[in-house]
PDB file of C-alpha atoms in Angstrom:
ATOM      1  CA  UNK A   1      -0.423   0.046   0.386  1.00 75.00           C
ATOM      2  CA  UNK A   2       2.776   2.289   0.833  1.00 77.00           C
ATOM      3  CA  UNK A   3       4.887   1.735  -2.843  1.00 81.00           C
ATOM      4  CA  UNK A   4       1.221   2.036  -3.858  1.00 83.00           C
ATOM      5  CA  UNK A   5       0.440   6.009  -2.460  1.00 81.00           C
ATOM      6  CA  UNK A   6       4.581   6.332  -2.831  1.00 82.00           C
ATOM      7  CA  UNK A   7       4.349   5.684  -7.348  1.00 84.00           C
ATOM      8  CA  UNK A   8       0.979   7.507  -7.180  1.00 87.00           C
ATOM      9  CA  UNK A   9       2.862  11.474  -5.753  1.00 85.00           C
ATOM     10  CA  UNK A  10       5.881  10.601  -7.586  1.00 86.00           C
ATOM     11  CA  UNK A  11       3.268  10.313 -10.568  1.00 87.00           C
ATOM     12  CA  UNK A  12       1.226  13.845  -9.569  1.00 89.00           C
ATOM     13  CA  UNK A  13       4.414  15.393  -8.555  1.00 91.00           C
ATOM     14  CA  UNK A  14       5.950  15.096 -11.691  1.00 91.00           C
ATOM     15  CA  UNK A  15       2.519  16.592 -13.465  1.00 90.00           C
ATOM     16  CA  UNK A  16       2.877  19.603 -11.352  1.00 89.00           C
ATOM     17  CA  UNK A  17       6.241  19.939 -13.382  1.00 92.00           C
ATOM     18  CA  UNK A  18       5.250  19.670 -16.660  1.00 93.00           C
ATOM     19  CA  UNK A  19       5.434  24.130 -16.474  1.00 94.00           C
ATOM     20  CA  UNK A  20       8.876  23.684 -15.264  1.00 95.00           C
ATOM     21  CA  UNK A  21       9.290  20.456 -18.245  1.00 95.00           C
ATOM     22  CA  UNK A  22       7.914  23.336 -20.889  1.00 94.00           C
ATOM     23  CA  UNK A  23      10.537  26.101 -19.877  1.00 95.00           C
ATOM     24  CA  UNK A  24      13.409  24.009 -19.233  1.00 95.00           C
ATOM     25  CA  UNK A  25      12.964  21.773 -22.518  1.00 95.00           C
ATOM     26  CA  UNK A  26      12.058  25.678 -24.596  1.00 95.00           C
ATOM     27  CA  UNK A  27      15.570  26.918 -22.849  1.00 95.00           C
ATOM     28  CA  UNK A  28      17.401  23.622 -23.566  1.00 94.00           C
ATOM     29  CA  UNK A  29      17.006  25.313 -27.713  1.00 94.00           C
ATOM     30  CA  UNK A  30      19.282  28.698 -27.154  1.00 94.00           C
ATOM     31  CA  UNK A  31      20.775  27.817 -23.120  1.00 92.00           C
ATOM     32  CA  UNK A  32      23.665  25.347 -22.166  1.00 92.00           C
ATOM     33  CA  UNK A  33      21.416  22.660 -19.730  1.00 93.00           C
ATOM     34  CA  UNK A  34      23.752  23.934 -17.151  1.00 93.00           C
ATOM     35  CA  UNK A  35      23.290  27.267 -16.893  1.00 93.00           C
ATOM     36  CA  UNK A  36      19.836  26.018 -16.901  1.00 95.00           C
ATOM     37  CA  UNK A  37      20.394  22.498 -13.675  1.00 96.00           C
ATOM     38  CA  UNK A  38      21.422  26.245 -11.607  1.00 95.00           C
ATOM     39  CA  UNK A  39      18.593  27.877 -12.100  1.00 95.00           C
ATOM     40  CA  UNK A  40      16.658  25.779 -11.688  1.00 96.00           C
ATOM     41  CA  UNK A  41      18.190  23.972  -8.734  1.00 96.00           C
ATOM     42  CA  UNK A  42      17.878  27.777  -7.217  1.00 96.00           C
ATOM     43  CA  UNK A  43      14.446  28.449  -7.916  1.00 96.00           C
ATOM     44  CA  UNK A  44      13.389  24.188  -6.915  1.00 96.00           C
ATOM     45  CA  UNK A  45      15.450  24.764  -3.551  1.00 96.00           C
ATOM     46  CA  UNK A  46      13.740  27.281  -1.280  1.00 96.00           C
ATOM     47  CA  UNK A  47       9.903  24.801  -1.126  1.00 95.00           C
ATOM     48  CA  UNK A  48      10.169  23.335   1.827  1.00 94.00           C
ATOM     49  CA  UNK A  49       8.985  19.728   3.908  1.00 93.00           C
ATOM     50  CA  UNK A  50       7.858  17.157   1.206  1.00 92.00           C
ATOM     51  CA  UNK A  51       6.227  18.519  -1.464  1.00 93.00           C
ATOM     52  CA  UNK A  52       9.957  20.234  -1.482  1.00 95.00           C
ATOM     53  CA  UNK A  53      11.301  16.688  -1.962  1.00 95.00           C
ATOM     54  CA  UNK A  54       8.726  15.598  -4.143  1.00 95.00           C
ATOM     55  CA  UNK A  55       8.466  18.187  -6.358  1.00 96.00           C
ATOM     56  CA  UNK A  56      12.213  18.175  -6.804  1.00 96.00           C
ATOM     57  CA  UNK A  57      12.623  13.812  -7.616  1.00 96.00           C
ATOM     58  CA  UNK A  58      10.238  14.671 -10.028  1.00 96.00           C
ATOM     59  CA  UNK A  59      12.237  18.011 -11.704  1.00 97.00           C
ATOM     60  CA  UNK A  60      15.468  16.033 -11.385  1.00 97.00           C
ATOM     61  CA  UNK A  61      14.002  12.515 -12.860  1.00 96.00           C
ATOM     62  CA  UNK A  62      13.607  14.364 -16.191  1.00 96.00           C
ATOM     63  CA  UNK A  63      16.497  16.703 -15.630  1.00 96.00           C
ATOM     64  CA  UNK A  64      19.902  15.120 -14.947  1.00 97.00           C
ATOM     65  CA  UNK A  65      21.870  12.542 -17.160  1.00 96.00           C
ATOM     66  CA  UNK A  66      20.406  10.012 -14.734  1.00 97.00           C
ATOM     67  CA  UNK A  67      18.189  10.153 -11.643  1.00 96.00           C
ATOM     68  CA  UNK A  68      15.234   7.813  -9.584  1.00 95.00           C
ATOM     69  CA  UNK A  69      12.659   8.998  -8.588  1.00 92.00           C
ATOM     70  CA  UNK A  70      12.826   7.844  -4.429  1.00 91.00           C
ATOM     71  CA  UNK A  71      15.952  10.434  -4.125  1.00 96.00           C
ATOM     72  CA  UNK A  72      15.452  12.771  -1.284  1.00 97.00           C
ATOM     73  CA  UNK A  73      16.991  16.417  -1.587  1.00 97.00           C
ATOM     74  CA  UNK A  74      17.060  18.407   0.576  1.00 96.00           C
ATOM     75  CA  UNK A  75      16.278  22.354   1.242  1.00 96.00           C
ATOM     76  CA  UNK A  76      18.151  24.209   0.202  1.00 96.00           C
ATOM     77  CA  UNK A  77      20.323  22.373  -1.900  1.00 97.00           C
ATOM     78  CA  UNK A  78      21.894  23.382  -5.382  1.00 97.00           C
ATOM     79  CA  UNK A  79      23.049  21.129  -8.376  1.00 97.00           C
ATOM     80  CA  UNK A  80      25.157  22.376 -10.191  1.00 94.00           C
ATOM     81  CA  UNK A  81      25.957  20.524 -13.091  1.00 94.00           C
ATOM     82  CA  UNK A  82      23.071  18.338 -15.903  1.00 95.00           C
ATOM     83  CA  UNK A  83      25.620  15.475 -16.298  1.00 94.00           C
ATOM     84  CA  UNK A  84      25.505  14.272 -12.771  1.00 96.00           C
ATOM     85  CA  UNK A  85      24.226  11.350 -12.274  1.00 97.00           C
ATOM     86  CA  UNK A  86      21.623   9.985  -8.521  1.00 98.00           C
ATOM     87  CA  UNK A  87      20.507   6.133  -8.078  1.00 97.00           C
ATOM     88  CA  UNK A  88      18.545   5.327  -5.919  1.00 96.00           C
ATOM     89  CA  UNK A  89      17.865   5.279  -2.145  1.00 96.00           C
ATOM     90  CA  UNK A  90      19.997   8.097  -2.107  1.00 98.00           C
ATOM     91  CA  UNK A  91      19.493  10.637   0.338  1.00 98.00           C
ATOM     92  CA  UNK A  92      21.034  15.176   0.399  1.00 98.00           C
ATOM     93  CA  UNK A  93      21.088  16.623   3.003  1.00 97.00           C
ATOM     94  CA  UNK A  94      19.652  20.609   3.220  1.00 97.00           C
ATOM     95  CA  UNK A  95      21.883  23.050   1.547  1.00 97.00           C
ATOM     96  CA  UNK A  96      24.671  21.071  -0.517  1.00 97.00           C
ATOM     97  CA  UNK A  97      26.107  22.467  -3.228  1.00 96.00           C
ATOM     98  CA  UNK A  98      26.353  19.275  -5.721  1.00 97.00           C
ATOM     99  CA  UNK A  99      28.566  19.140  -9.345  1.00 94.00           C
ATOM    100  CA  UNK A 100      29.027  17.033 -12.221  1.00 94.00           C
ATOM    101  CA  UNK A 101      29.198  13.258  -9.968  1.00 95.00           C
ATOM    102  CA  UNK A 102      28.077   9.509  -9.915  1.00 97.00           C
ATOM    103  CA  UNK A 103      26.307   9.291  -6.558  1.00 98.00           C
ATOM    104  CA  UNK A 104      25.675   5.881  -6.582  1.00 98.00           C
ATOM    105  CA  UNK A 105      22.680   3.939  -4.525  1.00 97.00           C
ATOM    106  CA  UNK A 106      21.722   4.495  -0.655  1.00 97.00           C
ATOM    107  CA  UNK A 107      24.774   6.751  -0.295  1.00 98.00           C
ATOM    108  CA  UNK A 108      23.871   9.994   2.449  1.00 97.00           C
ATOM    109  CA  UNK A 109      24.870  12.722   2.725  1.00 98.00           C
ATOM    110  CA  UNK A 110      24.508  15.714   5.348  1.00 97.00           C
ATOM    111  CA  UNK A 111      23.823  18.626   5.142  1.00 97.00           C
ATOM    112  CA  UNK A 112      26.144  20.753   4.223  1.00 97.00           C
ATOM    113  CA  UNK A 113      28.214  18.297   1.749  1.00 98.00           C
ATOM    114  CA  UNK A 114      30.185  19.887  -1.428  1.00 97.00           C
ATOM    115  CA  UNK A 115      30.481  17.774  -4.380  1.00 96.00           C
ATOM    116  CA  UNK A 116      32.150  18.707  -6.623  1.00 93.00           C
ATOM    117  CA  UNK A 117      33.271  18.863  -9.856  1.00 86.00           C
ATOM    118  CA  UNK A 118      36.880  17.491  -9.456  1.00 74.00           C
ATOM    119  CA  UNK A 119      39.960  18.797  -8.397  1.00 74.00           C
ATOM    120  CA  UNK A 120      40.964  20.772 -11.858  1.00 61.00           C
ATOM    121  CA  UNK A 121      38.284  23.133 -11.636  1.00 68.00           C
ATOM    122  CA  UNK A 122      40.588  26.741 -11.721  1.00 68.00           C
ATOM    123  CA  UNK A 123      43.762  26.817 -13.246  1.00 67.00           C
ATOM    124  CA  UNK A 124      45.837  29.348 -12.056  1.00 75.00           C
ATOM    125  CA  UNK A 125      49.305  29.108 -13.462  1.00 74.00           C
ATOM    126  CA  UNK A 126      49.368  32.502 -15.194  1.00 73.00           C
ATOM    127  CA  UNK A 127      49.834  34.914 -12.727  1.00 82.00           C
ATOM    128  CA  UNK A 128      49.348  38.101 -14.997  1.00 80.00           C
ATOM    129  CA  UNK A 129      45.605  35.784 -16.184  1.00 78.00           C
ATOM    130  CA  UNK A 130      43.066  36.513 -13.377  1.00 81.00           C
ATOM    131  CA  UNK A 131      41.927  33.245 -12.647  1.00 77.00           C
ATOM    132  CA  UNK A 132      37.986  33.227 -13.634  1.00 77.00           C
ATOM    133  CA  UNK A 133      39.481  33.976 -17.324  1.00 75.00           C
ATOM    134  CA  UNK A 134      42.418  30.590 -17.129  1.00 71.00           C
ATOM    135  CA  UNK A 135      39.542  27.778 -17.425  1.00 72.00           C
ATOM    136  CA  UNK A 136      39.729  24.584 -16.124  1.00 70.00           C
ATOM    137  CA  UNK A 137      38.853  20.833 -16.113  1.00 74.00           C
ATOM    138  CA  UNK A 138      35.306  19.634 -14.878  1.00 77.00           C
ATOM    139  CA  UNK A 139      35.681  15.368 -13.794  1.00 87.00           C
ATOM    140  CA  UNK A 140      32.462  13.601 -12.689  1.00 92.00           C
ATOM    141  CA  UNK A 141      33.193  12.806  -9.460  1.00 95.00           C
ATOM    142  CA  UNK A 142      31.928   9.236  -8.060  1.00 96.00           C
ATOM    143  CA  UNK A 143      30.757   8.437  -4.206  1.00 98.00           C
ATOM    144  CA  UNK A 144      29.382   4.981  -3.985  1.00 97.00           C
ATOM    145  CA  UNK A 145      27.594   2.706  -3.402  1.00 97.00           C
ATOM    146  CA  UNK A 146      26.325   3.090   0.985  1.00 97.00           C
ATOM    147  CA  UNK A 147      28.533   5.868   1.760  1.00 98.00           C
ATOM    148  CA  UNK A 148      28.287   8.393   4.307  1.00 98.00           C
ATOM    149  CA  UNK A 149      29.678  12.099   3.910  1.00 98.00           C
ATOM    150  CA  UNK A 150      29.344  14.132   6.646  1.00 97.00           C
ATOM    151  CA  UNK A 151      27.946  17.415   7.613  1.00 97.00           C
ATOM    152  CA  UNK A 152      30.320  20.065   5.755  1.00 97.00           C
ATOM    153  CA  UNK A 153      32.179  17.834   3.831  1.00 97.00           C
ATOM    154  CA  UNK A 154      34.196  19.136   0.535  1.00 97.00           C
ATOM    155  CA  UNK A 155      34.843  16.058  -1.857  1.00 97.00           C
ATOM    156  CA  UNK A 156      37.246  16.783  -4.886  1.00 95.00           C
ATOM    157  CA  UNK A 157      37.835  12.419  -5.479  1.00 96.00           C
ATOM    158  CA  UNK A 158      35.842   9.832  -6.334  1.00 97.00           C
ATOM    159  CA  UNK A 159      34.941   7.646  -2.704  1.00 98.00           C
ATOM    160  CA  UNK A 160      34.922   3.549  -2.893  1.00 97.00           C
ATOM    161  CA  UNK A 161      31.719   1.238  -1.913  1.00 97.00           C
ATOM    162  CA  UNK A 162      30.519   1.084   1.797  1.00 97.00           C
ATOM    163  CA  UNK A 163      32.722   4.066   3.008  1.00 97.00           C
ATOM    164  CA  UNK A 164      32.324   6.855   5.859  1.00 97.00           C
ATOM    165  CA  UNK A 165      33.715  10.710   5.772  1.00 98.00           C
ATOM    166  CA  UNK A 166      33.557  12.315   8.855  1.00 97.00           C
ATOM    167  CA  UNK A 167      31.595  15.456   9.165  1.00 97.00           C
ATOM    168  CA  UNK A 168      33.925  18.658   7.721  1.00 96.00           C
ATOM    169  CA  UNK A 169      37.497  15.795   5.951  1.00 97.00           C
ATOM    170  CA  UNK A 170      38.329  17.452   2.569  1.00 97.00           C
ATOM    171  CA  UNK A 171      38.184  14.342   0.194  1.00 97.00           C
ATOM    172  CA  UNK A 172      41.598  15.213  -2.110  1.00 95.00           C
ATOM    173  CA  UNK A 173      42.612  12.006  -3.154  1.00 96.00           C
ATOM    174  CA  UNK A 174      40.742   8.759  -3.900  1.00 96.00           C
ATOM    175  CA  UNK A 175      39.412   6.570  -1.293  1.00 97.00           C
ATOM    176  CA  UNK A 176      39.375   2.696  -0.956  1.00 96.00           C
ATOM    177  CA  UNK A 177      36.464   0.761  -0.384  1.00 96.00           C
ATOM    178  CA  UNK A 178      35.157   0.909   3.033  1.00 97.00           C
ATOM    179  CA  UNK A 179      37.916   2.951   3.883  1.00 96.00           C
ATOM    180  CA  UNK A 180      37.088   5.283   7.287  1.00 97.00           C
ATOM    181  CA  UNK A 181      38.650   8.733   6.311  1.00 97.00           C
ATOM    182  CA  UNK A 182      38.980  11.826   8.273  1.00 97.00           C
ATOM    183  CA  UNK A 183      40.593  15.385   8.165  1.00 95.00           C
ATOM    184  CA  UNK A 184      42.072  17.576   6.123  1.00 93.00           C
ATOM    185  CA  UNK A 185      43.179  16.646   4.139  1.00 95.00           C
ATOM    186  CA  UNK A 186      41.348  13.661   4.687  1.00 95.00           C
ATOM    187  CA  UNK A 187      42.912  10.614   5.785  1.00 96.00           C
ATOM    188  CA  UNK A 188      41.503   6.738   6.634  1.00 93.00           C
ATOM    189  CA  UNK A 189      41.229   6.335   9.704  1.00 95.00           C
ATOM    190  CA  UNK A 190      40.108   2.915   9.812  1.00 92.00           C
ATOM    191  CA  UNK A 191      38.592   0.161   7.523  1.00 92.00           C
ATOM    192  CA  UNK A 192      35.041  -1.473   7.172  1.00 90.00           C
ATOM    193  CA  UNK A 193      36.461  -3.872   7.030  1.00 88.00           C
ATOM    194  CA  UNK A 194      37.316  -6.269  10.586  1.00 74.00           C
ATOM    195  CA  UNK A 195      40.211  -8.220   9.947  1.00 59.00           C
ATOM    196  CA  UNK A 196      40.806 -11.417  12.395  1.00 51.00           C
TER     197      UNK A 196
END
């Protein structure tokens, strides 16, 4: 019964998003999709409670590269790249910033988590050119299934499956499966796999 009600709500909120879809896909003929995702994300992030959760999930299901219908995207969370993939059972806490990434199923992201589009977004090698004009490279960051990222963490590198990233950590290097990391820069403090 619960799954049937959820499916009805998902369908209803997809219908409620039709005006958003019409505007989004019309503008996509003239404006790049990353700019559109940023703009619509800012607007949709303002809807509170369950209304906002269902509205955002329905919109991102249609507009991102991939987004399952049952994701929870918290209040005031912003997406900046259309080429983002979010899989089933993912929870993204409020006030997070999500760049170009792949978040595998059953991941939990706390409040204020920032996932950057890799480490090379900004070049700064030419001292005579403003940083904002030097460009950079956006890469897709991956967070493995069933990983937990604590509040306020900054993610610039891949995280393996079933990992724990402590609150406030700054992940600058890839994290292997089952690792628990903490600090700035984040270091492995323990493994979730017990060895005898």
